[in-house]
Amino acid sequence: MDSASEDCSDNSQRPDPHNNNNDQQVYFVPLRWWKDAQDSMPAADFDKTIGIVYASLPSSSYAGPMKIINNIFNSDLVLNFRGEDDSQHISENGEVGVSGRDFALVSGDMWLQALKWHSDSKNATKDDKGFSATDSDMGDVYPLQLRLSIQTETSSFAVRISKKDNATELFKRACKMFSVDSEMLRIWDFSGQITFYFMNGEYQVPIDSQRQSDQEILLELQVYGLSDSMRCRDMKKDEMPNFSSSASLKMNGTADSMNSDGSHANSLTISSGPGEAGSLGLTGLQNLGNTCFMNSALQCLTHTPKLVDYFLEDYGREINHDNPLGMNGEIALAFGDLLRKLWAPGASPVPPRTFKSKLARFAPQFSGFNQHDSQELLAFLLDGLHEDLNRVKCKPYAEAKDGDDRPDEEVADEYWHNHLARNDSVIVDVCQGQYKSTLVCPVCRKVSVTFDPFMYLSLPLPSTTMRTMTLTVVSSNCDGKSQLLPYTISVPKNGRFEDLTRALGTACSLGADETLLVAEVYNNCIIRFLEDPSDSLSLIRDADKLVAYRFMKDNGDAPLVVFINQRMEEQYIHGKAAPNWKAFGIPVVARLCNTINGSDLCNLYLKWFRSFQISIEEALENCLVPEKTEEVAEVQGVSTPSDEGMEFYMTDEKGTVKNSKILMNEPLAINEELKLLHVLVCWSEKQIKNYDTQLCSSLPEVFKSSFLAKRPQESASLYKCLEAFLQEEPLGPDDMWYCPGCKEHRQASKKLDLWRLPEILVIHLKRFQYSRYMKNKLETYVDFPVDNLDLSAYIAHADDKSYKYTLYAVSNHYGSMGGGHYTAFVHHGGDQWYDFDDSRVYPISKEKIKSSAAYVLFYRRVFEVSTE
């Protein structure tokens, strides 16, 4: 038991000199609650005592939120009250004005009378025989110690609330209750207790007394109807949740049901007996320091049907202390104890210290006070609860067998039977399903089918299944002019190169008689051609620059020539200018169909640059090249070409070596077996001026991420995410499968299918991306059904059953990677939803449930029932 609870218990036993029994205790209640009962009952049946009103005096201390902080960090909260004429609070129709800052002091008898009236008004019964406050009502009451100083001369009194007299949590409540804003606070005394102090001389304190603390009166108030978890009582009637009334604290253990007209039958039964209903389960969790991720996951789990019923009953008998995979039942006990505290009537925000210490002990990754992932905690907790509560004491060995062409139904049942023989707990009963996994070898076509259990589904978002890539397509039209056009396409992130060429061909309207040759360009040189259709797209990085050259298919046997463009640039070394050849522009790739000599090669090259020519006549004059053969050494050792022309050289693939100069009127010495020729083209400065080389020098990256540009928010339906999850895809290079047919590891294709769905379906949206170089969060808006998630069409085998689900909880993450904040949305009967933001719990409209912050979705299965 935590210290706050111990303090609360001690204070409740402290005797009061004037209140020796429950009937004489003084209750502090909302005036509206009291007046509703007092005004509605006849005088013969109800105490019609007129209250004496006392109003708070202006204080010189901090106001508003600063006052709360000041009071919490100081030892005492001090308020001054003065008696007022109650006529000024009576309206023209004779009714007492009631605001959210009006409270009443009533005796124990009065409190019971009002409590019974509220109970009768809800249950429509007038039988008052044997009525008494239930445990639920008493759970909504907490004690508060006050010290009063009476000053008869000014008809005023001072109230001091001290940390020494009250538990820390109760003191904080008092600070919020009395100091939440600067409005005047009024107390209506119907009990006569304050009047008694004014009339009794021994309690009066002289105005000039310097020993006020020695003459203070210790008064214990029983506060009712003002706990944090009961804030819903201050709402308007049309904002109140619609709970069914029962004498038990229980969430309907059976699966939810749906009427044939689509409406839901009552599935949530939450009540606190004759008292006010609706506060059960609306208890927050204190943030212990970056524990919002834990609070969010816990609120979702502690509002899960079946689990609530299970842990509110005697679950201790199922704890497996001998399971080596478990945690000696400590996680289950800590979780069960926390759940019971959260579902206790009138509970205040709970500090989950015990649970967190157990969590840190068995899962050190969650120790300390760093922010973590709520889904990762959820995965650990579900598995830990299962092992702690596993009914199987001795797990039998079961060998996994392949399908061997047997019917899927037979194989699936065999796998499930073997699984249950080793795993049997409330978690398996409620949360576990089964999917079919199919692997196909790309070489021998061996097919392997297994059926594996799952606790939750991790669905990829569209941004994680598809990849955007930009490539430059280079093509020549009928008159020889070339075009450079960038195209942006979407391809499967885990796809193959054939997916890229297919998508790019569609984007650029590639003809049936055309083909594409894709190359990667680096430093204005082609470093590789991408030709293997089975290569993984993961080999292409976002910073790469890709060019796709467009050719006619009928020229496919002709040798390929790659022209590398170079120009002279001055480079300063130790302050001296030194000439240096440097590549520029996009490499030109062409087919040597009818090329015979150097002049044909030159014309083929210039034809490609015709689109970038500034002056055609001048360019033709400058194309005169000296016809003289000469062997040339490395690039740094060659002479500059004539100012009027270009020089062509045979070179290597990087363009770093000039082997032999190509003469215009001499035939090309090309080996017939040669399929690829590299030619270095050295431009003179005058020739460069005749062309707009900038147009062919800029290549876009495959993907350019911008941290400053705000990308439009993506959206997708939950069904689309599920379809992406179930789509066949190749395994990654780091996740190869050992094929029993080939006896080697292969990059097989994998296909998942849903086979058996659980009663509680947890869906994890994979918003967080991790790579070697960066972390990223996807803000994709997922449109998920709230009332009717129908998965009937996604079951791999036809069993004519309905698989419909309704949402009951959401774990949200706001902000960016490595930080942000977690909250939880929880359904609490009817159309009422609540936002659990650590210790704060407040209603939220159903329309706000869907957002791009949704991270983990919790669904429960519903069954259609006939209304006949």
PDB file of C-alpha atoms in Angstrom, residues 19 60 133 225 242 265 275 287 331 460 469 584 591 668 681 702 769 792 816 831:
ATOM      1  CA  ASN A  19     -18.543  14.373  16.354  1.00  0.00           C
ATOM      2  CA  SER A  60      -3.645  38.669  -1.132  1.00  0.00           C
ATOM      3  CA  ALA A 133     -25.400   3.950   2.566  1.00  0.00           C
ATOM      4  CA  GLY A 225     -19.373  14.093  -4.545  1.00  0.00           C
ATOM      5  CA  ASN A 242     -25.791   6.247 -20.327  1.00  0.00           C
ATOM      6  CA  ALA A 265     -27.293  -4.057 -27.160  1.00  0.00           C
ATOM      7  CA  GLY A 275     -25.570   6.047  -5.305  1.00  0.00           C
ATOM      8  CA  ASN A 287       2.532  10.370 -14.360  1.00  0.00           C
ATOM      9  CA  ILE A 331       3.423  -9.024 -13.045  1.00  0.00           C
ATOM     10  CA  PRO A 460       1.893  -1.090 -42.182  1.00  0.00           C
ATOM     11  CA  MET A 469      11.037   7.437 -56.550  1.00  0.00           C
ATOM     12  CA  PHE A 584      29.860  17.463 -66.707  1.00  0.00           C
ATOM     13  CA  ARG A 591      23.175   2.425 -80.123  1.00  0.00           C
ATOM     14  CA  LEU A 668      36.360   2.608 -85.765  1.00  0.00           C
ATOM     15  CA  VAL A 681      34.435  13.723 -75.349  1.00  0.00           C
ATOM     16  CA  VAL A 702      15.524   9.387 -56.166  1.00  0.00           C
ATOM     17  CA  GLN A 769      10.102   3.980 -38.932  1.00  0.00           C
ATOM     18  CA  SER A 792     -15.628 -11.418 -42.605  1.00  0.00           C
ATOM     19  CA  SER A 816       7.470  13.377 -32.846  1.00  0.00           C
ATOM     20  CA  ASP A 831     -22.023   6.780 -27.113  1.00  0.00           C
TER      21      ASP A 831
END
